[in-house]
Coordinates of C-alpha atoms in Angstrom, one line a residue:
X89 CA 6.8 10.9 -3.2
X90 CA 9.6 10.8 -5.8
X91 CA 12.5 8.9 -4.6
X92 CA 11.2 7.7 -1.2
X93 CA 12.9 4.7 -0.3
X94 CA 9.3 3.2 1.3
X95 CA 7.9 3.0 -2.1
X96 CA 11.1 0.4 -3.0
X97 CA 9.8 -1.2 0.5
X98 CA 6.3 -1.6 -0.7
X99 CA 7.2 -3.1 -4.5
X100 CA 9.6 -5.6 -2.3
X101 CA 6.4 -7.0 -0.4
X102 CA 4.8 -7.6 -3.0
X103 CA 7.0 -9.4 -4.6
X104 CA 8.2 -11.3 -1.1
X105 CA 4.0 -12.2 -0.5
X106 CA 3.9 -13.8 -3.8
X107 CA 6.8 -15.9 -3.2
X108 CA 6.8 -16.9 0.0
X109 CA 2.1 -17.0 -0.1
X110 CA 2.1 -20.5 2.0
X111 CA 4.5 -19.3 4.7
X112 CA 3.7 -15.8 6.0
X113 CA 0.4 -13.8 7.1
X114 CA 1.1 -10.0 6.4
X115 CA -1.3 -8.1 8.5
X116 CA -1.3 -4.2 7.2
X117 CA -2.9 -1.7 9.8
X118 CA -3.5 2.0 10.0
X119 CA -6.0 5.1 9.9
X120 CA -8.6 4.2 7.1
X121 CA -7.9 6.9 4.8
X122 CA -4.3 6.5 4.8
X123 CA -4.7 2.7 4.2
X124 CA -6.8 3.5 1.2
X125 CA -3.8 5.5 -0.2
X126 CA -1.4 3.1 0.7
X127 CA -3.0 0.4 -1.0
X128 CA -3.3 2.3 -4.3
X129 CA 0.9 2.6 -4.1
X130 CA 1.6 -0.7 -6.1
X131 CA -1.2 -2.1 -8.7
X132 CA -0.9 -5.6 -6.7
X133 CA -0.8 -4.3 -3.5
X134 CA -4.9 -4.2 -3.6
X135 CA -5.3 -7.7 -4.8
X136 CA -2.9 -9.0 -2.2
X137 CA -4.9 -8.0 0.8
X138 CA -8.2 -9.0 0.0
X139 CA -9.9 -9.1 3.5
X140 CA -10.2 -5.9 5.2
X141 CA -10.9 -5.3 8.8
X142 CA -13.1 -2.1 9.7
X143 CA -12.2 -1.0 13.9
X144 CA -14.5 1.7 14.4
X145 CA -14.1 3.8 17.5
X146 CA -15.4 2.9 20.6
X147 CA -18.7 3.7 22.0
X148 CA -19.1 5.8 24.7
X149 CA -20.5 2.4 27.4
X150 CA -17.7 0.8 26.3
X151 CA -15.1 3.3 26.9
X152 CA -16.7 3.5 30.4
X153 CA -16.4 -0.7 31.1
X154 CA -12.9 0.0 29.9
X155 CA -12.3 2.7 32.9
X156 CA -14.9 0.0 35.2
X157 CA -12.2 -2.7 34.5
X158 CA -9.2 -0.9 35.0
X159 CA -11.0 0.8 38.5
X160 CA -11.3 -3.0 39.3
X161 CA -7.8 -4.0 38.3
X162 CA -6.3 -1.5 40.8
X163 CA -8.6 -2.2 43.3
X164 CA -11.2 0.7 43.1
X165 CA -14.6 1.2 43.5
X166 CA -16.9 3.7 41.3
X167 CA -19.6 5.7 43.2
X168 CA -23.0 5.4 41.5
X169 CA -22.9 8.7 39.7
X170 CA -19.2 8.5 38.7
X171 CA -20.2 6.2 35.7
X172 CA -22.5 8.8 35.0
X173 CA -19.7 11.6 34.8
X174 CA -17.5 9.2 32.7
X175 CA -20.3 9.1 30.3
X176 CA -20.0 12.9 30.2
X177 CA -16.6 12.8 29.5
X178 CA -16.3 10.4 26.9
X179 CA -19.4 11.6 25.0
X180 CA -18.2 15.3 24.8
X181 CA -14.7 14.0 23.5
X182 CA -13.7 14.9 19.6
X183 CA -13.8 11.7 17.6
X184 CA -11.0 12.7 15.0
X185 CA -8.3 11.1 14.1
X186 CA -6.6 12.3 17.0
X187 CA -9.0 10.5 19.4
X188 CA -7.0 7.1 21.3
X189 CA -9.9 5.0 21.9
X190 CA -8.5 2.4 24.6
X191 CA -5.5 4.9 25.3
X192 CA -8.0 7.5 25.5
X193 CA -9.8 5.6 28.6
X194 CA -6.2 4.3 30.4
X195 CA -5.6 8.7 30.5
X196 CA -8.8 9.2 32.1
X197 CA -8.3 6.6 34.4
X198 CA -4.7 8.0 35.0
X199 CA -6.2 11.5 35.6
X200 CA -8.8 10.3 38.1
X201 CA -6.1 8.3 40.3
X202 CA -4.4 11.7 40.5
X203 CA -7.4 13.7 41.4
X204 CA -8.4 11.2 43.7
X205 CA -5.1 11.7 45.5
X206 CA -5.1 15.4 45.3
X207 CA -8.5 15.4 46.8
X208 CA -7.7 12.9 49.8
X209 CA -5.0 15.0 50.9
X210 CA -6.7 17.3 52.8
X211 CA -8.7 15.1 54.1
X212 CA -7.5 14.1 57.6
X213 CA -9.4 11.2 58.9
X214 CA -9.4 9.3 54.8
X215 CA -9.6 5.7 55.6
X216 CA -9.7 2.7 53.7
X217 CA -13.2 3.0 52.1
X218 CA -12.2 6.9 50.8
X219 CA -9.0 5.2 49.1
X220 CA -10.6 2.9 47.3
X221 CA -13.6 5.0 46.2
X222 CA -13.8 7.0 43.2
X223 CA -16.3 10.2 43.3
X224 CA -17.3 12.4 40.4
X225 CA -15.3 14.9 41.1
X226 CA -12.4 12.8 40.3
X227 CA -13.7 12.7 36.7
X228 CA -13.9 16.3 36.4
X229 CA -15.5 19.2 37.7
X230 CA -17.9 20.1 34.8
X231 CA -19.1 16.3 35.0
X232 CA -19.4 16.5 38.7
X233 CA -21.5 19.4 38.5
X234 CA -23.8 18.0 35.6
X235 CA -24.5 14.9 37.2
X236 CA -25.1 16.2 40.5
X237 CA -27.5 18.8 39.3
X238 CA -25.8 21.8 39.6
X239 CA -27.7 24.8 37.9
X240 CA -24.6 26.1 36.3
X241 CA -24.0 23.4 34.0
X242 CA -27.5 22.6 33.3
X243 CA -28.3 22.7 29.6
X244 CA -31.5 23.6 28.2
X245 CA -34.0 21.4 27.7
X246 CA -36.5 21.1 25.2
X247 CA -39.2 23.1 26.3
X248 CA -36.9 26.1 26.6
X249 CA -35.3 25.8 23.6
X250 CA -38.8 25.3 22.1
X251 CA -39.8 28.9 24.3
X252 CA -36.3 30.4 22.0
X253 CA -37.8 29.7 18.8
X254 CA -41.1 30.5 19.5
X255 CA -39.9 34.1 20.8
X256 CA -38.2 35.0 17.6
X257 CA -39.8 37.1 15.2
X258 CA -42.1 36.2 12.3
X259 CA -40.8 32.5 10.6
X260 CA -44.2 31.0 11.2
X261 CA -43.9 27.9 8.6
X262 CA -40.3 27.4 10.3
X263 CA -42.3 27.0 13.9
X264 CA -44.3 24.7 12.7
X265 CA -42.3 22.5 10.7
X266 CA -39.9 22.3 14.2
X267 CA -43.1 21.9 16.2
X268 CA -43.4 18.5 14.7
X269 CA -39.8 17.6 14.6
X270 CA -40.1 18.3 18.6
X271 CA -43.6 16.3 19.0
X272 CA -42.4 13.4 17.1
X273 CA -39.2 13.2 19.6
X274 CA -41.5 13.3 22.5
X275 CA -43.7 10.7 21.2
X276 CA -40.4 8.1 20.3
X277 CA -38.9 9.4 24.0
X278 CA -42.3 8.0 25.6
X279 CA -42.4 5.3 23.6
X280 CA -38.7 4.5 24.6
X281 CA -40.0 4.3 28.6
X282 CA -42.5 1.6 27.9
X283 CA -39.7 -0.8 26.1
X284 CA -41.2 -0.1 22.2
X285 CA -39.1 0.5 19.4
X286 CA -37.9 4.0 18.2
X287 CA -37.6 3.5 14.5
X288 CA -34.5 5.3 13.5
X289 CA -35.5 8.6 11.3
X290 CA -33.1 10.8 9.5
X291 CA -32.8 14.6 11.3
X292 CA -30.6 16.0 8.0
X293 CA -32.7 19.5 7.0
X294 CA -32.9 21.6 4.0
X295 CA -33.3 25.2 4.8
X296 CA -34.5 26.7 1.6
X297 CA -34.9 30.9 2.0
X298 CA -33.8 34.1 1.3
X299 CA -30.8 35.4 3.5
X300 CA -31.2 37.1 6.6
X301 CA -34.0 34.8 7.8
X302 CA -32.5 33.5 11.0
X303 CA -31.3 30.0 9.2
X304 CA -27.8 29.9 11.3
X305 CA -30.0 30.6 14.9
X306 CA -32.4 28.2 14.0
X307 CA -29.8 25.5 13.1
X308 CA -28.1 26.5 16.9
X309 CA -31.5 26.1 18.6
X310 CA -31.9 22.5 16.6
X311 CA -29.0 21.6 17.7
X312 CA -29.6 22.2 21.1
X313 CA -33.2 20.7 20.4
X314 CA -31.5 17.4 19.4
X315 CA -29.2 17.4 22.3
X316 CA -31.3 17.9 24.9
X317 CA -33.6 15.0 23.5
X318 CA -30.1 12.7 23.8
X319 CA -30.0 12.7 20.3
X320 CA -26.4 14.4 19.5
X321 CA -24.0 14.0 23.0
X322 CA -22.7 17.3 22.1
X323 CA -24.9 19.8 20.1
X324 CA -22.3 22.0 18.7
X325 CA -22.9 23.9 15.3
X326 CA -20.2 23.9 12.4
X327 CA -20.7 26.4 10.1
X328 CA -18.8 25.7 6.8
X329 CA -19.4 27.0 3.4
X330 CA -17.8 26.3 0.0
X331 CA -14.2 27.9 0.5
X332 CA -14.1 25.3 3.9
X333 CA -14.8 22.2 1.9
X334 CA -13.6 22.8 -1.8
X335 CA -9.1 22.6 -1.5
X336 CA -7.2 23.9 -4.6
X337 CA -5.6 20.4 -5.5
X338 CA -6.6 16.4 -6.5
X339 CA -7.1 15.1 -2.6
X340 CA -6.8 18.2 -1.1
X341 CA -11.2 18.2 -1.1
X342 CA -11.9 15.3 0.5
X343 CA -9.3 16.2 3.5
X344 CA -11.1 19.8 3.8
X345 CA -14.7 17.9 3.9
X346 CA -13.3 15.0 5.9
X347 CA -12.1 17.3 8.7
X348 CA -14.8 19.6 8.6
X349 CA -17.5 16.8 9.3
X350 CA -15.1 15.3 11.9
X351 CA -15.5 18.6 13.5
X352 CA -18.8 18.3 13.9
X353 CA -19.3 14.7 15.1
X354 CA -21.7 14.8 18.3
X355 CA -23.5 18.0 16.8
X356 CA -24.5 19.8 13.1
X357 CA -22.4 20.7 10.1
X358 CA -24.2 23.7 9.0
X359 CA -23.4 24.1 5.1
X360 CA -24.4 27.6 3.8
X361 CA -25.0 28.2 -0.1
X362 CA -24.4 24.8 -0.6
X363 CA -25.6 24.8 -4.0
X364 CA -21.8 26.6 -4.7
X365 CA -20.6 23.2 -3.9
X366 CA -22.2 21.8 -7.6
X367 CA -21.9 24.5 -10.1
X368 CA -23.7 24.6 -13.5
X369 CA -21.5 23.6 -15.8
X370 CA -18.6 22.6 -14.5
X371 CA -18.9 18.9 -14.2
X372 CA -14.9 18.8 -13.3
X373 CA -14.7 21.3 -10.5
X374 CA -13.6 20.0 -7.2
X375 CA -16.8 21.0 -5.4
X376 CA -18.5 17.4 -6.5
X377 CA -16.0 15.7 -4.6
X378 CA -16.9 17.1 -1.9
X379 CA -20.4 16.1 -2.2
X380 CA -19.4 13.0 -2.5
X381 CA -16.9 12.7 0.5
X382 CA -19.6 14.7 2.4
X383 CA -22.5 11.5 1.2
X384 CA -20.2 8.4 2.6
X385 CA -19.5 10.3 5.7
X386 CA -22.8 10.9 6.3
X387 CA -23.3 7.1 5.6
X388 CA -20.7 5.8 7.6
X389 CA -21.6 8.1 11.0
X390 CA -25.3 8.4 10.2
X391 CA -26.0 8.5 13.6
X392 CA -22.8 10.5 15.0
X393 CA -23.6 13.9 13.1
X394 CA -26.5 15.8 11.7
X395 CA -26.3 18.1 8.0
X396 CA -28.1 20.9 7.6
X397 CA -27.7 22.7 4.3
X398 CA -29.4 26.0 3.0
X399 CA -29.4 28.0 0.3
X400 CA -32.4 30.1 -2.3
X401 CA -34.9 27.7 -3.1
X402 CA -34.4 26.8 -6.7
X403 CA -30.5 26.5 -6.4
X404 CA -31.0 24.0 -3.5
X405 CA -33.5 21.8 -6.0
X406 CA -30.8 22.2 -8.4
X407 CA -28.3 21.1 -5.5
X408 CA -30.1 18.2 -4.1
X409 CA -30.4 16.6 -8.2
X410 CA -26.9 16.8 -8.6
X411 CA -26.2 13.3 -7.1
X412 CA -28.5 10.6 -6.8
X413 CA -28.1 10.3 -2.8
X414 CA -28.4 13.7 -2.2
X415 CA -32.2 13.7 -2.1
X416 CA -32.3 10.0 -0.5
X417 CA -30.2 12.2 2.7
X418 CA -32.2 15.0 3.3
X419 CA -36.1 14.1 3.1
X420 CA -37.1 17.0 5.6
X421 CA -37.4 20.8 3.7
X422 CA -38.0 23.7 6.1
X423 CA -39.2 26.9 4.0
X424 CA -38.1 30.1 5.6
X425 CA -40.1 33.2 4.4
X426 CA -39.1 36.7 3.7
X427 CA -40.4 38.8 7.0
X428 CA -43.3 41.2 6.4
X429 CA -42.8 45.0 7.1
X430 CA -44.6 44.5 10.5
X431 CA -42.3 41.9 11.4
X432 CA -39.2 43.9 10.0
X433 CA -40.2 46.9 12.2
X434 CA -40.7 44.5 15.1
X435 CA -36.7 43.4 14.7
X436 CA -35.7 47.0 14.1
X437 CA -37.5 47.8 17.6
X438 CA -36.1 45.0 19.6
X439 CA -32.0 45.9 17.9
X440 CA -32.6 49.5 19.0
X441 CA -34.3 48.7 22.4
X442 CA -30.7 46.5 23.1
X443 CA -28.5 49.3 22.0
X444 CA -30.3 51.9 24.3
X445 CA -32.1 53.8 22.0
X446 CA -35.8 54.2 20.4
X447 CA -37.7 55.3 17.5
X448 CA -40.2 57.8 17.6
X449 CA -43.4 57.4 16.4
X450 CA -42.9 59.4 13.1
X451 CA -39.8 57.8 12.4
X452 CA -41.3 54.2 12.8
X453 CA -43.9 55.5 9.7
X454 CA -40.9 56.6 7.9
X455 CA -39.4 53.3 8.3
X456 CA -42.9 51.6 7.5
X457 CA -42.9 53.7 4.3
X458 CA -39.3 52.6 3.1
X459 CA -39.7 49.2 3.8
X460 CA -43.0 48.6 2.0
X461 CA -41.1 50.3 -1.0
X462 CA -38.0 47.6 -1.1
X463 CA -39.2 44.8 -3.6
X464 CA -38.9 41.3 -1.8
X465 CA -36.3 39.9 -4.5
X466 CA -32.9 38.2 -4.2
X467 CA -31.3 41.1 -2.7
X468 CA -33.9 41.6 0.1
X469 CA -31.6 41.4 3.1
X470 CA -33.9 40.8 5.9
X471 CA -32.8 41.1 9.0
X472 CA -29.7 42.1 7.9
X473 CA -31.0 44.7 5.9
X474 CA -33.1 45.5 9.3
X475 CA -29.2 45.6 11.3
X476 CA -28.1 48.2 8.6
X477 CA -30.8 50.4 9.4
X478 CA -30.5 50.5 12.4
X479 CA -26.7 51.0 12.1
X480 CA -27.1 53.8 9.9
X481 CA -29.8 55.8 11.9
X482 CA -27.4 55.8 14.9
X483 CA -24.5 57.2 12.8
X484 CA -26.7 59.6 11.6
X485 CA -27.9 60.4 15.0
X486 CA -24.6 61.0 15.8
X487 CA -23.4 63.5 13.5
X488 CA -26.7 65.4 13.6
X489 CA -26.2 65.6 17.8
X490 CA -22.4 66.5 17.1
X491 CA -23.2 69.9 15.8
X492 CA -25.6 71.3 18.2
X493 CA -25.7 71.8 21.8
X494 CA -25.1 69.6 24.7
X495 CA -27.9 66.9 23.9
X496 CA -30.4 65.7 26.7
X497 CA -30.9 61.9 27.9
X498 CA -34.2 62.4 25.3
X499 CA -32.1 63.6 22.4
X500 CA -29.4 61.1 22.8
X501 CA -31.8 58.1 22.8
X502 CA -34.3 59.5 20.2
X503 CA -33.9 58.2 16.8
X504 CA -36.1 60.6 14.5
X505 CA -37.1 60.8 10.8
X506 CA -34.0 62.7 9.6
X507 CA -31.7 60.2 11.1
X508 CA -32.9 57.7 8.0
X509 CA -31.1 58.6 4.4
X510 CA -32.9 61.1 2.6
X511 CA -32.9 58.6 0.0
X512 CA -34.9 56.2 2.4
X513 CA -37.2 58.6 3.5
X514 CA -38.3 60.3 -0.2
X515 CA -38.8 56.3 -0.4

C-alpha cells in the first residue's frame, strides 16, 4: 500500500533467504487468504516457500478431547451428558475467521470452571465429589436443556418438518422430489445403525420456478430437514442475492462471497436469481468471480455448508453452463409450479382466515373469475400476487365501512365483491 515500510521488509527477506538458504528455515503463517495475498507482494516470494501447510479448523470431537484434557489437567471429572452439551456448543459455534480453535476450547473450559463455582455456592453440603464434577449446566443452559430433554429446546424432527411441507398449499412435484431426499436419509440413517457405509451424496438444490412459489420456506424447512437428520449441526438459512456477493472493486467479490458462505457454515446459503451472478454478455463483470469463489468454497467445506440457488428455469440452465463445475455441484433440480386458481383461492382463504376476516361466497367467485383471467407468464406473482389481494380488499374494506354507519362484527369481517378493484372484478 504505497509507501508502507513492510513491503521494504518483505523485498529484504527475499533477498536475506537467498543468501543465507543453508542456514535459516523461515516459516511464514497466517489466515489463508491473507497468506495468498502476501505471497503475491514480491515475484520471488512464491518460489521461496514452496511447501505449504493447510490447518484446517478443528472438528467439533476434537474440540471436546481438547476441554476432556484440560478437565483432566485441573483435576475434573465430566458427567456423562456434559460431553454431550460440549458437542452442542462447539457445533453451533460460527466457523469464520474469528473462530479460535484451541483458544476457543481453553474459553469454554474457563467459563465452565466459573459456572461451576457460581453453581456450588449455594450449595451447602458441596463436597469433594461436587467440586470435581462438571454437570451440563456448567456448559450452558440451552445445552443443558437439549441434552436433558427439555421440550423447550427440542428441535423438530423429521417427521414434523416432513408434516410442514406436506401442509403447504399446492407444490406437488416439490413434495415429491423432498419425499425422496427424506426416504433416502432414512435409509443411509438405518444403514448407519447396522455399521454399513453411508456413501457421501451431494444435498446442493436447484430450485427452478416462477416467484412467489414458496422457494425461500421450502429452503427453511430443508434446512431444518437436514439438521434434524445430523446432517448440518446448525440449520440456519442465508439468504443472499447478487448485490450480497458481487463488491464494486478487483478483490472486493471474493470477500463479499467469502463472508457470506462463512455465514452460512453448519446450515444453507440460499442464492436467489442467481443467474444475475453470470450475465449475457458481459464476460468481465465481477459477478463470475464470485461463482468462482463461491465453487472452491463449496470444494473446500463440502461437507460444512449446503447451496441452494433458484431462479426462472431457462436463466438457471443458462446459469449452471456458465462454468464447467457449476453443473458437476448441483445434480439435484427441484421444479416449482405456478399454483392453480384453486390453489391460489386456497392461500387467499388461509391469509384472510389469519388476519380475522373472510370472504363471502360471491366474492370467492369474483376472485375465481379474476384469477382465471391473469395469464401464467413471467409476471404471475403467485402467492405474492395472492398477499396483494388480499391487502387490497382490506383497504378497500376499510374505506367502504368508513363512510357508513357504525359496522357490525359481520360487516367488519366480511370481505365482499366490491372490496376487489373494479378493474379486477370487470376481469
Amino acid at each position: 500500500n504505497g509507501a508502507d515500510f513492510g513491503q521494504e521488509a518483505i523485498d529484504t527477506l527475499v533477498k536475506l533467504i537467498e543468501d543465507y538458504r543453508d542456514e535459516v528455515v523461515v516459516i511464514v503463517a497466517g489466515y489463508s487468504r491473507e497468506m495468498r495475498d502476501f505471497l503475491s507482494a514480491n515475484p520471488g516470494l512464491a518460489s521461496r516457500f514452496t511447501r505449504t501447510i493447510e490447518f484446517a479448523n478443528y472438528e467439533v470431537d476434537e474440540l471436546v478431547t481438547i476441554v476432556e484434557n484440560m478437565c483432566t489437567g485441573h483435576s475434573y471429572l465430566l458427567d456423562p451428558l456434559t460431553r454431550q452439551a460440549l458437542e452442542v456448543r462447539f457445533s453451533r459455534m460460527h466457523r469464520d475467521a474469528t473462530f479460535g480453535n484451541g483458544r476457543a476450547a481453553r474459553q469454554v473450559f474457563e467459563e465452565m470452571v466459573d459456572r461451576q463455582s457460581l453453581r456450588l455456592a449455594v450449595v451447602a453440603d458441596a463436597g469433594e465429589a461436587d467440586l470435581t464434577l462438571m454437570l451440563p449446566e456448567d456448559v450452558g443452559d440451552d445445552e443443558a436443556a437439549k441434552v436433558r430433554g427439555t421440550a423447550e429446546s427440542r428441535t423438530p424432527d423429521d417427521s414434523e418438518v416432513l408434516a410442514r411441507l406436506r401442509a403447504m398449499t399446492g407444490l406437488a412435484q416439490v413434495k415429491r422430489e423432498v419425499s425422496g431426499i427424506v426416504d433416502l436419509l432414512s435409509t443411509y440413517r438405518q444403514r448407519a445403525a447396522v455399521g454399513l457405509p453411508t456413501p457421501k451424496i451431494s444435498h446442493h438444490l436447484v430450485f427452478s420456478g416462477p416467484p412467489g412459489t414458496g422457494k425461500t420456506t421450502v429452503a427453511r424447512l430443508y434446512a431444518d430437514l437436514l439438521r434434524s437428520f445430523g446432517t448440518l449441526p446448525r440449520g440456519q438459512l442465508v439468504e443472499v442475492s447478487r448485490a450480497d456477493l458481487v463488491g464494486r472493486y478487483i478483490g472486493h467479490t471474493a470477500q463479499l462471497t467469502t463472508e457470506a458462505f462463512t455465514s452460512a457454515l453448519g446450515g444453507v446459503l440460499f442464492i436467489d436469481e442467481a443467474y444475475t451472478l453470470t450475465p449475457e454478455n458481459s464476460p468481465q463483470d465481477f459477478g463470475r468471480e464470485a461463482v468462482d469463489t463461491l465453487l472452491k468454497l463449496m470444494e473446500d467445506h463440502r461437507d460444512e455448508v449446503v447451496v441452494i440457488v433458484a431462479g426462472y428455469p431457462t436463466e438457471m440452465e443458462r446459469f449452471l453452463g456458465t462454468n464447467p463445475g457449476l453443473a458437476s455441484r448441483f445434480s439435484r433440480h427441484v421444479y416449482f409450479e405456478d399454483y392453480t386458481t384453486d390453489e391460489l383461492l386456497t392461500i387467499i382463504g388461509e391469509q384472510t382466515a389469519a388476519a380475522g376476516y373472510e370472504c363471502a361466497p360471491e366474492t370467492v367467485e369474483a376472485l375465481r373469475t379474476h384469477l382465471d383471467a391473469i395469464p401464467r407468464d413471467r409476471s404471475f406473482g403467485n402467492a405474492r400476487l395472492a398477499r396483494r389481494l388480499v391487502e387490497g380488499m382490506m383497504t378497500r374494506q376499510a374505506g367502504r365501512l368508513a363512510h357508513g354507519e357504525v359496522p357490525d362484527l359481520a360487516a367488519l369481517t366480511t370481505l365482499l365483491p366490491e372490496d376487489l378493484s373494479k378493474a379486477q372484478v370487470a376481469r
